[in-house]
One Martini backbone bead per residue (centre of mass of N, CA, C, O) as a GRO file, in nm:
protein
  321
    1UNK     BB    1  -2.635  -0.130   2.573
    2UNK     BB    2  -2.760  -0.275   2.812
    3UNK     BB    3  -2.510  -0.521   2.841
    4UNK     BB    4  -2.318  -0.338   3.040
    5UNK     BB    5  -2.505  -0.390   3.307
    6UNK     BB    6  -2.477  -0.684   3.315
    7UNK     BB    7  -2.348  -0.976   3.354
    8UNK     BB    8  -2.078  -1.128   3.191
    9UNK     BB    9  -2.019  -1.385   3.030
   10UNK     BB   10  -1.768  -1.652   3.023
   11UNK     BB   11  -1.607  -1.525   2.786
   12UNK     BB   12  -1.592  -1.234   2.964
   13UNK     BB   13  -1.239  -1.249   3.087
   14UNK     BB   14  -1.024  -1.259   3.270
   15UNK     BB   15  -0.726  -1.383   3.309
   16UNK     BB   16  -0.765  -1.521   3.566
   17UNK     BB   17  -1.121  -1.570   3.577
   18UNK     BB   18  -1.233  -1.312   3.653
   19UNK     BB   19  -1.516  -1.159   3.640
   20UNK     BB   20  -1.677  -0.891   3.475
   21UNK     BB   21  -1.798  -0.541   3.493
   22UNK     BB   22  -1.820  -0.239   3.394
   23UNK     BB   23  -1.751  -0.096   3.650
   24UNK     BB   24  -1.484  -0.280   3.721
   25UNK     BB   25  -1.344  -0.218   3.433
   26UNK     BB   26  -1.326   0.141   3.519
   27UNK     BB   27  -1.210   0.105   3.777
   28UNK     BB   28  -0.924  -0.068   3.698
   29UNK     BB   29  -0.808   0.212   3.547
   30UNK     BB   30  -0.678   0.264   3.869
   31UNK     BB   31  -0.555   0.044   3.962
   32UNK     BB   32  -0.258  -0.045   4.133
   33UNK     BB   33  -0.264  -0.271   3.888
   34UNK     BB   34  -0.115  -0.262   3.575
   35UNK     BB   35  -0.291  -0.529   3.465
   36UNK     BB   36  -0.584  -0.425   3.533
   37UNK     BB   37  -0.524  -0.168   3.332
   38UNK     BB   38  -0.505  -0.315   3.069
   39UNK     BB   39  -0.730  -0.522   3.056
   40UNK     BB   40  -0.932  -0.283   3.095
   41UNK     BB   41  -0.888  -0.162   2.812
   42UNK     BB   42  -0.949  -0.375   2.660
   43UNK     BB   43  -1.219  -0.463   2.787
   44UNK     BB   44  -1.396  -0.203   2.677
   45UNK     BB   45  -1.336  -0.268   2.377
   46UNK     BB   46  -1.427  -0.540   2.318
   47UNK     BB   47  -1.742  -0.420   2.455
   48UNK     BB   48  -1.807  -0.149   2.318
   49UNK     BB   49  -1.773   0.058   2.601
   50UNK     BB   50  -1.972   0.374   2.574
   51UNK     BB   51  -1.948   0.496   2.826
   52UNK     BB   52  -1.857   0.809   2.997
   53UNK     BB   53  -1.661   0.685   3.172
   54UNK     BB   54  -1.498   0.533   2.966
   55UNK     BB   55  -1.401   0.789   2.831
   56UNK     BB   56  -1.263   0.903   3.068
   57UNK     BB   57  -1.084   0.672   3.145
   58UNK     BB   58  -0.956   0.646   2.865
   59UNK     BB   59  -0.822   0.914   2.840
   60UNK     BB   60  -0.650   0.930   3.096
   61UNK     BB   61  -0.460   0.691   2.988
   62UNK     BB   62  -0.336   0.886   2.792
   63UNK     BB   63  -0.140   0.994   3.053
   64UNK     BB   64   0.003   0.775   3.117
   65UNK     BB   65   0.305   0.686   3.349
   66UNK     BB   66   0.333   0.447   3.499
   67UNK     BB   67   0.338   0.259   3.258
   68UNK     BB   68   0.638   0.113   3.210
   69UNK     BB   69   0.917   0.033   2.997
   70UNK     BB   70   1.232  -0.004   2.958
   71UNK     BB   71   1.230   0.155   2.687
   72UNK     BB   72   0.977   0.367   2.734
   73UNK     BB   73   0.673   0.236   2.719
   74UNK     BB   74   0.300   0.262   2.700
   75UNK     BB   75   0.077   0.018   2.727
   76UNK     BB   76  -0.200   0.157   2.828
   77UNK     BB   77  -0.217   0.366   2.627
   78UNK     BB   78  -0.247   0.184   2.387
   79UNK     BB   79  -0.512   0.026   2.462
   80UNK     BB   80  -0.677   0.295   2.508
   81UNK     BB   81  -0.668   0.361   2.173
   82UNK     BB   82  -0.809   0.137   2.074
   83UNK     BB   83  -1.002   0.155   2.171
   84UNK     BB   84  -1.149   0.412   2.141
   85UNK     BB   85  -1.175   0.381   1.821
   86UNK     BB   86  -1.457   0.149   1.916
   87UNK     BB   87  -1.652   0.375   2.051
   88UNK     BB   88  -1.736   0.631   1.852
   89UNK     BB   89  -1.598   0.912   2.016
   90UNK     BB   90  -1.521   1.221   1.883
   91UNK     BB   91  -1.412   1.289   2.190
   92UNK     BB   92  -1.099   1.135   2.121
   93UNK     BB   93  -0.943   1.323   1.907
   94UNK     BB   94  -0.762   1.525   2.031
   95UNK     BB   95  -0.589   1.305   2.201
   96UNK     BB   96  -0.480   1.147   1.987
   97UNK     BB   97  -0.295   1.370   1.861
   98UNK     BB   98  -0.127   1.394   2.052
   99UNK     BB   99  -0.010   1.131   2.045
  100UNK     BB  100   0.181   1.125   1.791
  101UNK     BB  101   0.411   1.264   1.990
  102UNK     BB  102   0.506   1.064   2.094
  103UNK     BB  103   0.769   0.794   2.200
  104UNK     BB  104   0.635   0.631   2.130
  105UNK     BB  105   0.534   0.432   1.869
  106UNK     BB  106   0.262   0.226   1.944
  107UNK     BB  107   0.096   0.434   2.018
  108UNK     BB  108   0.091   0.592   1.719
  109UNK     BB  109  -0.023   0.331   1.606
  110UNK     BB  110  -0.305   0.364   1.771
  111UNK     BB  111  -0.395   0.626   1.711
  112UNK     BB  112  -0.410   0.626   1.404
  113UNK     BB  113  -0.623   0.339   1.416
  114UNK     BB  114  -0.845   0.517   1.546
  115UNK     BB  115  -0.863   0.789   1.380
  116UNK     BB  116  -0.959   0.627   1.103
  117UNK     BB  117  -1.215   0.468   1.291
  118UNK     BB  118  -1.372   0.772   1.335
  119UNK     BB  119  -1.321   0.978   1.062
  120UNK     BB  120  -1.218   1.275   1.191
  121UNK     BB  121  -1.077   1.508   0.949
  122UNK     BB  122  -0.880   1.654   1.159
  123UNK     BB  123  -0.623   1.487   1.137
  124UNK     BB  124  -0.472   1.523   0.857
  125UNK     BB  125  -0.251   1.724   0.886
  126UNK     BB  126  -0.095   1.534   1.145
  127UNK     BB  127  -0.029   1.299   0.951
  128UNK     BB  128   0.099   1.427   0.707
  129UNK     BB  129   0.329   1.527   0.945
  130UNK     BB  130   0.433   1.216   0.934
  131UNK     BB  131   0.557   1.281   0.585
  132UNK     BB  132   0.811   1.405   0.655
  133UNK     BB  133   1.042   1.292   0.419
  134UNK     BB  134   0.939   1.062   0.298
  135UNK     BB  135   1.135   0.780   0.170
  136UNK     BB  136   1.393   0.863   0.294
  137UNK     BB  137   1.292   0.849   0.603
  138UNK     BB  138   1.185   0.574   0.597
  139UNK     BB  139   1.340   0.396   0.815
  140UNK     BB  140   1.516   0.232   1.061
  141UNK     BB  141   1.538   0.154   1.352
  142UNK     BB  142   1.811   0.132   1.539
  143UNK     BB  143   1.697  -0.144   1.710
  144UNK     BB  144   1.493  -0.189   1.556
  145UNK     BB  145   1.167  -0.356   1.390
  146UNK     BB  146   1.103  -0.033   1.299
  147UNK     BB  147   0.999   0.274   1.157
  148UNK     BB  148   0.984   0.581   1.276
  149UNK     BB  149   0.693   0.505   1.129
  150UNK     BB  150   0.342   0.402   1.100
  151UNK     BB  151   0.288   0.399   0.761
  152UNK     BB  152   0.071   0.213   0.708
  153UNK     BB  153  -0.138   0.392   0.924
  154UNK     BB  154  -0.067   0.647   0.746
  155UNK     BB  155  -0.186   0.573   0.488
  156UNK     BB  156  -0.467   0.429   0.571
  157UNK     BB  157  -0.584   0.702   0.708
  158UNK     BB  158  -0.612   0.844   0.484
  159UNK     BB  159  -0.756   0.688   0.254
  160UNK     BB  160  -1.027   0.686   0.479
  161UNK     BB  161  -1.057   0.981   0.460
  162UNK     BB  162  -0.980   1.136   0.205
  163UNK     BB  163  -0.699   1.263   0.171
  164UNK     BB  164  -0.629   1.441  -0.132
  165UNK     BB  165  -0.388   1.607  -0.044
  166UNK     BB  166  -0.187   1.350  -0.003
  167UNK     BB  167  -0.135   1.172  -0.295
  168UNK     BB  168   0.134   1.282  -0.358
  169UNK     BB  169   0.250   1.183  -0.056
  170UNK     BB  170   0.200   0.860  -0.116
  171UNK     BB  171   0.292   0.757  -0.413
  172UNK     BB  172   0.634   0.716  -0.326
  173UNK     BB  173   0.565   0.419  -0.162
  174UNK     BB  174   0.518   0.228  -0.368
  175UNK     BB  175   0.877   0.196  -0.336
  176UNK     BB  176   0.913   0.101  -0.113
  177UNK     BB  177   1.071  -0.158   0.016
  178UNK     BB  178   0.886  -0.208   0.168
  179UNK     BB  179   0.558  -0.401   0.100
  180UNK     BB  180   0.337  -0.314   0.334
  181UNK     BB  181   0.392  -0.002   0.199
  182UNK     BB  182   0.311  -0.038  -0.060
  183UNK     BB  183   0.028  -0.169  -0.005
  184UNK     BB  184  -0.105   0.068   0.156
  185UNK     BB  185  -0.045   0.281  -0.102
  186UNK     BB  186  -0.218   0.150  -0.292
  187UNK     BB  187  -0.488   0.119  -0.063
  188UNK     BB  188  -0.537   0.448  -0.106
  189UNK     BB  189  -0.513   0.547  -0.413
  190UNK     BB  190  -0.793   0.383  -0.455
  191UNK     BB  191  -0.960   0.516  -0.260
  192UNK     BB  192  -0.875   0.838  -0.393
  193UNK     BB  193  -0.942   0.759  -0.683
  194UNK     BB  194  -0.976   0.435  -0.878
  195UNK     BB  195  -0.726   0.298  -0.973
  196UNK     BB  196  -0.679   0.019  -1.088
  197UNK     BB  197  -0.360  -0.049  -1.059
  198UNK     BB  198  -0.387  -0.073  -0.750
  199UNK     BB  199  -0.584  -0.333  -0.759
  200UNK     BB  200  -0.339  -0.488  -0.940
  201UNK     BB  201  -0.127  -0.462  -0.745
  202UNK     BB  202  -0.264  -0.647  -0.476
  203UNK     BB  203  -0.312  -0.909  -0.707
  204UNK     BB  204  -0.063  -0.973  -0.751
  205UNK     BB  205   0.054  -1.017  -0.442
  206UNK     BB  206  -0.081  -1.320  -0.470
  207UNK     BB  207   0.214  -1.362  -0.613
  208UNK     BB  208   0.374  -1.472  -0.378
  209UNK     BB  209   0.610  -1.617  -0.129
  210UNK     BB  210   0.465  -1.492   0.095
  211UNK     BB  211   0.207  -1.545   0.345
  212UNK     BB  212   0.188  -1.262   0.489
  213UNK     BB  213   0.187  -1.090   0.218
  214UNK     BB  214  -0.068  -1.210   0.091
  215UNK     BB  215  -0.258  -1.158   0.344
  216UNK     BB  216  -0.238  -0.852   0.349
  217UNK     BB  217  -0.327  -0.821   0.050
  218UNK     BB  218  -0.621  -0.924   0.103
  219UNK     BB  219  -0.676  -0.708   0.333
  220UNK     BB  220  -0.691  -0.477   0.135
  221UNK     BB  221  -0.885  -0.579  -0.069
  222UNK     BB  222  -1.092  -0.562   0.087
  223UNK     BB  223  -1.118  -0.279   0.172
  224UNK     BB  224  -1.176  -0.199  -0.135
  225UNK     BB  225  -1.359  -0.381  -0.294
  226UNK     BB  226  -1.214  -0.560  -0.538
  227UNK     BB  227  -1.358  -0.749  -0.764
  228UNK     BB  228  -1.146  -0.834  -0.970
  229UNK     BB  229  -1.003  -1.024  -0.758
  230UNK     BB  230  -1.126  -1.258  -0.672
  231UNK     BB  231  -0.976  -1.530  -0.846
  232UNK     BB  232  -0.749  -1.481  -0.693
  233UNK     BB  233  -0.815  -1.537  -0.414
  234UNK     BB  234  -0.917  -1.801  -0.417
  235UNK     BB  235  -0.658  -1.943  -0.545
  236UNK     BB  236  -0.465  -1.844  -0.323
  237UNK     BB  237  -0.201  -1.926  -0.076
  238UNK     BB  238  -0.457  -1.981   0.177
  239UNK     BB  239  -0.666  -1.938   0.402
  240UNK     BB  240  -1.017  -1.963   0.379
  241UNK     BB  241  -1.052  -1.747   0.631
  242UNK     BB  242  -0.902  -1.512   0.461
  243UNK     BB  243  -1.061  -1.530   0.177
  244UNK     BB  244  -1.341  -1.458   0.284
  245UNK     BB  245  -1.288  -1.209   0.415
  246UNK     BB  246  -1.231  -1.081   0.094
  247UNK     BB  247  -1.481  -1.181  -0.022
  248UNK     BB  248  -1.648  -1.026   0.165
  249UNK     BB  249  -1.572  -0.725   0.131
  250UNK     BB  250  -1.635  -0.697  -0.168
  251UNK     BB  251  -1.927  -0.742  -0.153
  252UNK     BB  252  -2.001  -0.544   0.037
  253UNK     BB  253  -1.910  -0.273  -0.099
  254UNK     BB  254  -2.099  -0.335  -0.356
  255UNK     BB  255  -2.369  -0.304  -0.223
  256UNK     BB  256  -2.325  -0.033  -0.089
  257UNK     BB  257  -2.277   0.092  -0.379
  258UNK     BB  258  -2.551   0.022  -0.521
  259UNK     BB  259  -2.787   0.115  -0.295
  260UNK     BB  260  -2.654   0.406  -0.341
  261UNK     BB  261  -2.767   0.425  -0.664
  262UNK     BB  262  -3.087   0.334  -0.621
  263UNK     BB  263  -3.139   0.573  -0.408
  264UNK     BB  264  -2.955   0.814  -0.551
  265UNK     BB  265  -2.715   0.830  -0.454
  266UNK     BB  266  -2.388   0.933  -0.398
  267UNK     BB  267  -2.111   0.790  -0.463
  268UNK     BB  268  -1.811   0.680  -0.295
  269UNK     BB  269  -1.485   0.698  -0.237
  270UNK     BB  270  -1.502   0.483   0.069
  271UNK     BB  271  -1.456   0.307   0.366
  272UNK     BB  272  -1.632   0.091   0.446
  273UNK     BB  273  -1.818  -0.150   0.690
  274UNK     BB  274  -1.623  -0.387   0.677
  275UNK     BB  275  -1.538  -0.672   0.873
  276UNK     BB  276  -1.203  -0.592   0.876
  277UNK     BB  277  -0.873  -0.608   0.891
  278UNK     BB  278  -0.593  -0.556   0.926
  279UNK     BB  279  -0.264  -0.583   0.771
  280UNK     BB  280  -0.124  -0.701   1.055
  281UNK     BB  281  -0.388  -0.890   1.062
  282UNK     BB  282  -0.494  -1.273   1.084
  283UNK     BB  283  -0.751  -1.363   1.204
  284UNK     BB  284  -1.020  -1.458   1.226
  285UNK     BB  285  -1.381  -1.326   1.201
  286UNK     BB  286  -1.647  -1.422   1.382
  287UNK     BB  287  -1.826  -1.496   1.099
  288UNK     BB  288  -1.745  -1.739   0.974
  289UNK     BB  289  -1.928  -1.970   1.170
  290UNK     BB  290  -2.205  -1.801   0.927
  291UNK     BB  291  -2.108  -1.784   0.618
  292UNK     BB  292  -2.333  -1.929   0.484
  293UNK     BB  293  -2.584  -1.794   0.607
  294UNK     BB  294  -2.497  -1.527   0.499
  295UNK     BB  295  -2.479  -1.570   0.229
  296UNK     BB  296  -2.788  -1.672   0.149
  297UNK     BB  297  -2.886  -1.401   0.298
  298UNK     BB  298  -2.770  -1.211   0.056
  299UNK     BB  299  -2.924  -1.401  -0.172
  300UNK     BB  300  -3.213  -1.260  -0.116
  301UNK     BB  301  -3.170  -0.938  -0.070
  302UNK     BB  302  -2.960  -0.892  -0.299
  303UNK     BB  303  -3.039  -0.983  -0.559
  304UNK     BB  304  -3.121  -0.670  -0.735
  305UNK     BB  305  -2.787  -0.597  -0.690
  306UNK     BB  306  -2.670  -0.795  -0.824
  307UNK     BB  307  -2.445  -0.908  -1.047
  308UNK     BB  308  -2.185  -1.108  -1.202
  309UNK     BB  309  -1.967  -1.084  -1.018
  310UNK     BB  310  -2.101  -1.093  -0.737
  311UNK     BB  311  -2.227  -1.378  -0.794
  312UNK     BB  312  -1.934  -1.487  -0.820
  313UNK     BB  313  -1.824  -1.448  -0.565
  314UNK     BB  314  -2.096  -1.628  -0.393
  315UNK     BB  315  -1.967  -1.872  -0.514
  316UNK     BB  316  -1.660  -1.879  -0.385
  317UNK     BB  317  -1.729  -1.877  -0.103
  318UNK     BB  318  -1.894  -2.158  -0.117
  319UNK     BB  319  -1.631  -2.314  -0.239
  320UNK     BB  320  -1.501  -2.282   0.059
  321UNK     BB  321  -1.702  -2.385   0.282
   0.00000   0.00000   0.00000
């Protein structure tokens, strides 16, 4: 990570227009203006600057009481944890599960979704207690927005953890109400167990009426890397660079588990490293612009591990592009 140490490009300004140095960016964590300090957990995370400065400033941040919304939210906390998430340091995990029990909601969901992205097994308890009272319980705050609990990123964080413990206590969610806590349940199920039927519950979801619900669907199928779901992506009325994400997070799945069953190792059904998003997100990733490059470039490399049916994705990929 040389490039944290020196002037970063015209991309990576603050909001005002003024240039930032990691120095500054880690200095502004304290910063007397609270868009300062809000701005710079932004971007400590978003240019994965992961020096031991930046995460005792981001850990501080994360008991931070002087930003506070009307309502009582944390708004420097939230940011905080998201970065933490991005910056792959495991000693962020005992301050995340603290955050579990925070009163801000989106706190909760900003910890959930950094512990999922952390890996560290040890937060599993945490979370499935955050299932307590199961679909009964999980309904919307009165005057809100939102359901009591982050459902979506607290069974998303088991699946990817592989927390077999929880799969009876994710299956009722299978029936929740909201979609897109339905299709949550479907993708952590598939990961926990490997059973078809869930990778066909969200690929139904790809003939539904609503096109957030779509998106939502895409990128859950992305994350499992459900290949059979291929012809059905690519058909769906989505943006292509929505499918292009999907179909490429299934090639990528089906790579690393080829690789490692040719390499000997023992496959395992785990959230693969594929640069998918949250399915609360929605924009298209970085790699779009350069993915037909990328494309060709995988049928060099990947030759001798694709299949039939991979084959057939990187078709539909070039189809889209």
């Amino acid at each position: 990570m040389e490039q944290q140490h020196l002037e970063l490009s015209s991309e990576q300004v603050s909001e005002n227009g003024e240039s930032l140095t990691v120095e500054e960016a880690i200095a502004n964590l304290n910063h007397e203006e609270l868009g300062k300090r809000y701005y710079a957990a932004w971007w400590l995370g978003r240019f994965r600057v992961n020096t031991p400065d930046a995460i005792e400033g981001l850990l501080a941040a994360l008991k931070d009481e002087s930003d506070r919304t009307e309502d009582g939210g944390y708004p420097l906390r939230r940011n905080a944890a998201r970065a933490l998430g991005k910056l792959e340091d495991k000693k962020a995990v005992p301050a995340l599960i603290e955050c579990l029990e925070c009163s801000d909601y989106y706190v909760r969901e900003a910890a959930i979704e950094a512990l999922g992205m952390l890996g560290d097994s040890s937060c599993i308890p945490a979370l499935i207690k955050l299932l307590d009272g199961g679909v009964e319980t999980a309904v919307l705050v009165p005057g809100k927005p939102h359901l009591i609990q982050p459902y979506e990123d607290i069974i998303e964080a088991l699946g990817t953890l592989q927390a077999q413990e929880a799969i009876s206590l994710i299956k009722p969610f299978i029936e929740h109400p909201a979609e897109k806590v339905q299709y949550a349940a479907a993708r952590s199920l598939y990961q926990l167990t490997g059973e078809a039927v869930y990778g066909e519950y969200l690929t139904k979801a790809l003939e539904g009426d609503n096109l957030q619900l779509r998106r939502s669907a895409l990128l859950d199928l992305a994350a499992i890397g459900y290949l059979p779901a291929a012809k059905a992506i690519s058909e769906t009325l989505a943006e292509n660079s929505m499918k292009l994400i999907a179909l490429k997070g299934l090639l990528e799945h089906h790579l690393t588990i080829n690789s490692k069953v040719k390499s000997g190792a023992t496959p395992r059904r785990r959230k693969t490293q594929t640069p998918v998003l949250s399915s609360r997100e929605t924009r298209p990733t970085d790699w779009l612009g350069n993915a037909h490059q990328e494309s060709q470039k995988s049928k060099v490399e990947s030759q001798l591990l694709l299949s039939e049916e991979a084959k057939q994705v990187m078709n539909l990929m070039d189809s889209l592009l």
